[in-house]
Every structure is written in C-alpha cells, then in structure tokens.
Amino acid sequence: QVQLVESGGGLVQAGGSLRLSCVASGRIFSIRTMGWYRQAPGKQRELVAAITSDGSTNYADSVKGRFTISRESAKNAVYLQMNSLKPEDTGVYYCKLINSQLYWGQGTEVTVSS
C-alpha cells in the first residue's frame, strides 16, 4: 500500500505564489511517474504537470511558464512551484503516483482570489 500526503495549499491573491509538496510512503517500488492534477468546482480533474523517473516533464498549456514540477527521489517527494497564480488556478490539487499501480493523494485546496 502507498500513501500520498499533499501539503502547501491555501488562499493567495492573484499574482502570488504557492509551493505544493507531496510525499509518498509505504510499499514504494520503482516509481515511474509522479504528477499533479487539479479539479475546479464543477469540472473534471485535469493534468497540471507530471515528471517521470528520468526527469522528463509535461505541463498543461495553461500553466506553462508559470508552474514548475520537481522531484526529490531520495524522499519520494514531488513538488509544484506555482507562480503568477490566476483565479482560474483555483481548485483541489491532487498528487498522483504510478509504479506498478496508480495512487492518488487526498488533495490540497488552492484558492486564488482576484
């Protein structure tokens, strides 16, 4: 079993920054990909950013140039630095881990006020 714990969400004004963290624990073997998804009220969950074991990254077009995903393999952690936040970035941010299975965290809420 794998547990994912997210932190770092909160309320911020437009133009501000937040840094999300996700730490994985438990029976972790050969992580392939870790990533961040978000779900805005009334919308489907969508990819924000992902990073593979070899460091390749993928970003949603809406966050390119503003968000940066990074990974600390020794801690089984993934981070999301979010700059120049916009009200449309508001939502619950979920951490995702893929090894031989897929795991989700419980989510951390981000609210960006205009």
Coordinates of N, CA and C in Angstrom, one line a residue:
Q1 N 0.8 -1.2 0.0 CA 0.0 0.0 0.0 C 0.9 1.2 0.0
V2 N 0.5 2.3 -0.7 CA 1.2 3.5 -0.8 C 0.3 4.6 -0.3
Q3 N 0.9 5.5 0.5 CA 0.1 6.7 0.9 C 0.8 7.9 0.4
L4 N 0.0 8.9 -0.1 CA 0.5 10.2 -0.6 C -0.1 11.3 0.3
V5 N 0.8 12.1 0.8 CA 0.3 13.2 1.6 C 0.7 14.5 1.0
E6 N -0.3 15.3 0.6 CA 0.0 16.6 0.0 C -0.1 17.7 1.1
S7 N 0.6 18.8 0.8 CA 0.6 20.0 1.6 C 1.0 21.2 0.8
G8 N 0.7 22.4 1.4 CA 1.1 23.6 0.8 C 0.0 24.4 0.1
G9 N -1.2 23.9 0.1 CA -2.3 24.7 -0.4 C -2.7 25.8 0.5
G10 N -3.6 26.7 0.0 CA -4.0 27.8 0.8 C -4.7 28.9 -0.1
L11 N -4.9 30.0 0.5 CA -5.5 31.2 -0.1 C -4.4 32.2 -0.5
V12 N -4.5 32.6 -1.7 CA -3.4 33.6 -2.2 C -4.1 34.5 -3.2
Q13 N -3.6 35.7 -3.2 CA -4.1 36.7 -4.2 C -3.5 36.4 -5.6
A14 N -4.2 36.8 -6.6 CA -3.8 36.7 -8.0 C -2.4 37.3 -8.1
G15 N -1.5 36.6 -8.8 CA -0.2 37.1 -9.0 C 0.8 36.5 -7.9
G16 N 0.3 35.9 -6.9 CA 1.1 35.3 -5.9 C 1.6 33.9 -6.2
S17 N 2.3 33.3 -5.2 CA 2.9 32.0 -5.4 C 2.6 31.1 -4.3
L18 N 2.6 29.8 -4.6 CA 2.4 28.7 -3.6 C 3.4 27.6 -4.1
R19 N 3.8 26.8 -3.1 CA 4.6 25.6 -3.4 C 3.9 24.4 -2.8
L20 N 3.5 23.5 -3.6 CA 2.8 22.3 -3.1 C 3.9 21.2 -3.0
S21 N 3.7 20.3 -2.0 CA 4.5 19.2 -1.7 C 3.7 17.9 -1.6
C22 N 4.3 16.8 -2.1 CA 3.6 15.5 -2.0 C 4.7 14.5 -1.6
V23 N 4.5 13.8 -0.5 CA 5.4 12.8 -0.1 C 4.8 11.5 -0.1
A24 N 5.4 10.5 -0.7 CA 4.9 9.1 -0.7 C 5.6 8.3 0.3
S25 N 4.8 7.4 0.9 CA 5.3 6.4 1.9 C 4.6 5.1 1.7
G26 N 5.2 4.0 2.3 CA 4.6 2.7 2.2 C 5.5 1.8 1.2
R27 N 4.8 0.9 0.6 CA 5.4 -0.1 -0.3 C 5.7 0.6 -1.7
I28 N 6.7 1.4 -1.7 CA 7.0 2.1 -2.9 C 8.1 1.3 -3.7
F29 N 7.9 0.9 -4.9 CA 8.9 0.3 -5.7 C 8.9 0.9 -7.1
S30 N 10.0 1.3 -7.5 CA 10.2 1.7 -8.9 C 9.1 2.7 -9.4
I31 N 9.1 3.9 -8.8 CA 8.2 5.0 -9.2 C 8.5 5.3 -10.7
R32 N 7.4 5.3 -11.5 CA 7.6 5.6 -12.9 C 7.3 7.1 -13.1
T33 N 6.2 7.5 -12.6 CA 5.7 8.9 -12.8 C 5.1 9.4 -11.5
M34 N 5.3 10.7 -11.2 CA 4.6 11.4 -10.2 C 4.1 12.7 -10.8
G35 N 2.9 13.1 -10.4 CA 2.3 14.3 -11.0 C 1.3 15.0 -10.2
W36 N 0.8 16.1 -10.7 CA -0.2 16.9 -10.0 C -1.4 17.1 -11.0
Y37 N -2.5 16.9 -10.5 CA -3.8 17.1 -11.2 C -4.6 18.1 -10.3
R38 N -5.5 18.7 -11.0 CA -6.4 19.6 -10.2 C -7.9 19.5 -10.7
Q39 N -8.7 19.8 -9.8 CA -10.2 19.7 -10.1 C -10.8 21.0 -9.6
A40 N -11.3 21.8 -10.5 CA -12.0 23.0 -10.2 C -13.5 22.7 -9.9
P41 N -14.2 23.5 -9.2 CA -15.6 23.2 -8.9 C -16.4 23.0 -10.2
G42 N -17.1 21.9 -10.3 CA -18.0 21.7 -11.4 C -17.2 21.2 -12.7
K43 N -15.9 20.9 -12.5 CA -15.2 20.5 -13.7 C -14.5 19.2 -13.4
Q44 N -14.0 18.6 -14.5 CA -13.3 17.3 -14.4 C -11.9 17.5 -13.9
R45 N -11.3 16.5 -13.3 CA -9.9 16.5 -12.9 C -9.0 16.6 -14.2
E46 N -8.0 17.4 -14.1 CA -7.2 17.6 -15.3 C -5.7 17.6 -14.8
L47 N -4.9 17.2 -15.8 CA -3.4 17.2 -15.5 C -2.9 18.6 -15.4
V48 N -2.1 18.8 -14.4 CA -1.4 20.1 -14.3 C 0.1 19.9 -14.8
A49 N 0.8 18.9 -14.2 CA 2.2 18.7 -14.5 C 2.5 17.3 -14.0
A50 N 3.5 16.7 -14.7 CA 3.9 15.4 -14.4 C 5.4 15.3 -14.6
I51 N 6.1 14.4 -13.9 CA 7.5 14.2 -14.1 C 7.8 12.7 -14.0
T52 N 8.6 12.2 -14.9 CA 8.9 10.7 -14.9 C 10.2 10.5 -14.2
S53 N 10.5 9.2 -14.1 CA 11.7 8.8 -13.3 C 13.0 9.3 -13.9
D54 N 13.0 9.6 -15.2 CA 14.2 10.1 -15.9 C 14.2 11.6 -15.9
G55 N 13.2 12.2 -15.3 CA 13.2 13.7 -15.2 C 12.4 14.4 -16.3
S56 N 11.8 13.7 -17.2 CA 11.0 14.3 -18.3 C 9.8 14.9 -17.7
T57 N 9.4 16.1 -18.1 CA 8.3 16.8 -17.6 C 7.2 17.0 -18.6
N58 N 6.0 17.2 -18.2 CA 4.9 17.5 -19.1 C 4.0 18.5 -18.3
Y59 N 3.6 19.5 -19.0 CA 2.7 20.6 -18.4 C 1.5 20.8 -19.2
A60 N 0.4 21.2 -18.5 CA -0.8 21.7 -19.2 C -0.4 23.0 -19.8
D61 N -1.0 23.3 -21.0 CA -0.7 24.5 -21.7 C -1.0 25.8 -20.8
S62 N -2.0 25.6 -20.0 CA -2.4 26.8 -19.2 C -1.5 27.2 -18.1
V63 N -0.5 26.3 -17.8 CA 0.4 26.6 -16.7 C 1.9 26.7 -17.1
K64 N 2.1 26.4 -18.4 CA 3.5 26.5 -18.9 C 4.1 27.9 -18.7
G65 N 5.3 28.0 -18.2 CA 5.9 29.2 -17.9 C 5.6 29.8 -16.5
R66 N 4.6 29.2 -15.8 CA 4.3 29.7 -14.5 C 4.5 28.7 -13.4
F67 N 4.3 27.4 -13.8 CA 4.4 26.3 -12.8 C 5.7 25.5 -13.1
T68 N 6.3 25.0 -12.1 CA 7.5 24.1 -12.3 C 7.3 22.9 -11.4
I69 N 7.4 21.7 -12.0 CA 7.4 20.5 -11.2 C 8.8 20.0 -11.0
S70 N 9.1 19.5 -9.8 CA 10.4 18.9 -9.5 C 10.2 17.7 -8.6
R71 N 11.2 16.9 -8.5 CA 11.1 15.6 -7.8 C 12.4 15.4 -6.9
E72 N 12.2 14.9 -5.8 CA 13.3 14.5 -4.9 C 13.2 13.0 -4.6
S73 N 13.9 12.3 -5.4 CA 13.8 10.8 -5.4 C 14.1 10.2 -4.0
A74 N 15.1 10.8 -3.3 CA 15.5 10.2 -2.0 C 14.4 10.3 -1.0
K75 N 13.5 11.3 -1.2 CA 12.4 11.5 -0.2 C 11.1 11.0 -0.8
N76 N 11.1 10.4 -2.0 CA 9.9 10.0 -2.7 C 8.9 11.2 -2.7
A77 N 9.4 12.3 -3.0 CA 8.6 13.5 -3.0 C 8.5 14.2 -4.4
V78 N 7.5 14.9 -4.6 CA 7.3 15.7 -5.8 C 6.8 17.1 -5.3
Y79 N 7.2 18.1 -6.0 CA 6.8 19.5 -5.7 C 6.2 20.2 -6.9
L80 N 5.4 21.2 -6.6 CA 4.9 22.0 -7.7 C 5.0 23.5 -7.2
Q81 N 5.9 24.2 -7.9 CA 6.1 25.6 -7.6 C 5.2 26.4 -8.5
M82 N 4.2 27.1 -7.9 CA 3.2 27.8 -8.7 C 3.4 29.3 -8.6
N83 N 3.8 30.0 -9.7 CA 4.0 31.4 -9.6 C 2.9 32.1 -10.5
S84 N 2.8 33.4 -10.4 CA 1.8 34.2 -11.2 C 0.5 33.5 -11.2
L85 N 0.0 33.2 -10.0 CA -1.3 32.5 -9.9 C -2.4 33.3 -10.4
K86 N -3.4 32.6 -11.0 CA -4.6 33.3 -11.5 C -5.8 32.7 -10.8
P87 N -6.9 33.4 -10.8 CA -8.2 32.9 -10.2 C -8.6 31.5 -10.8
E88 N -8.3 31.3 -12.1 CA -8.6 30.1 -12.8 C -7.8 28.9 -12.3
D89 N -6.8 29.2 -11.6 CA -5.9 28.1 -11.0 C -6.6 27.5 -9.7
T90 N -7.7 28.1 -9.3 CA -8.4 27.6 -8.1 C -8.9 26.2 -8.3
G91 N -8.7 25.4 -7.2 CA -9.2 24.0 -7.3 C -8.5 23.2 -6.2
V92 N -8.9 21.9 -6.2 CA -8.2 21.0 -5.3 C -7.1 20.3 -6.2
Y93 N -5.9 20.3 -5.6 CA -4.8 19.8 -6.3 C -4.5 18.4 -5.7
Y94 N -4.4 17.4 -6.6 CA -4.1 16.0 -6.2 C -2.8 15.5 -6.7
C95 N -2.1 14.8 -5.9 CA -0.9 14.2 -6.2 C -1.2 12.8 -6.8
K96 N -0.4 12.4 -7.8 CA -0.6 11.1 -8.4 C 0.7 10.4 -8.5
L97 N 0.7 9.1 -8.2 CA 2.0 8.3 -8.3 C 1.7 7.0 -9.1
I98 N 2.5 6.7 -10.0 CA 2.4 5.5 -10.8 C 3.7 4.7 -10.6
N99 N 3.5 3.4 -10.1 CA 4.6 2.4 -10.2 C 4.0 1.3 -11.0
S100 N 3.7 0.2 -10.3 CA 3.0 -0.9 -11.0 C 1.5 -0.7 -10.8
Q101 N 1.2 0.2 -10.0 CA -0.2 0.6 -9.8 C -0.3 2.2 -9.8
L102 N -1.6 2.6 -9.6 CA -1.8 4.1 -9.6 C -2.4 4.5 -8.2
Y103 N -1.8 5.6 -7.7 CA -2.3 6.0 -6.4 C -2.6 7.5 -6.4
W104 N -3.6 7.9 -5.6 CA -3.9 9.3 -5.5 C -3.8 9.8 -4.1
G105 N -3.4 11.0 -3.9 CA -3.5 11.6 -2.6 C -4.9 12.2 -2.3
Q106 N -5.1 12.7 -1.1 CA -6.4 13.2 -0.7 C -6.7 14.6 -1.2
G107 N -5.6 15.3 -1.7 CA -5.8 16.6 -2.3 C -5.5 17.8 -1.3
T108 N -5.1 18.9 -1.8 CA -4.9 20.1 -1.1 C -5.6 21.2 -1.8
E109 N -6.3 22.1 -1.1 CA -7.1 23.1 -1.8 C -6.3 24.4 -2.0
V110 N -6.4 24.9 -3.2 CA -5.8 26.1 -3.6 C -6.9 27.1 -4.1
T111 N -6.9 28.3 -3.5 CA -7.8 29.3 -3.8 C -7.1 30.6 -4.2
V112 N -7.3 31.1 -5.4 CA -6.7 32.3 -5.8 C -7.8 33.4 -6.0
S113 N -7.6 34.4 -5.2 CA -8.6 35.5 -5.2 C -8.2 36.6 -6.2
S114 N -9.2 37.2 -6.8 CA -8.9 38.2 -7.8 C -8.7 39.6 -7.2

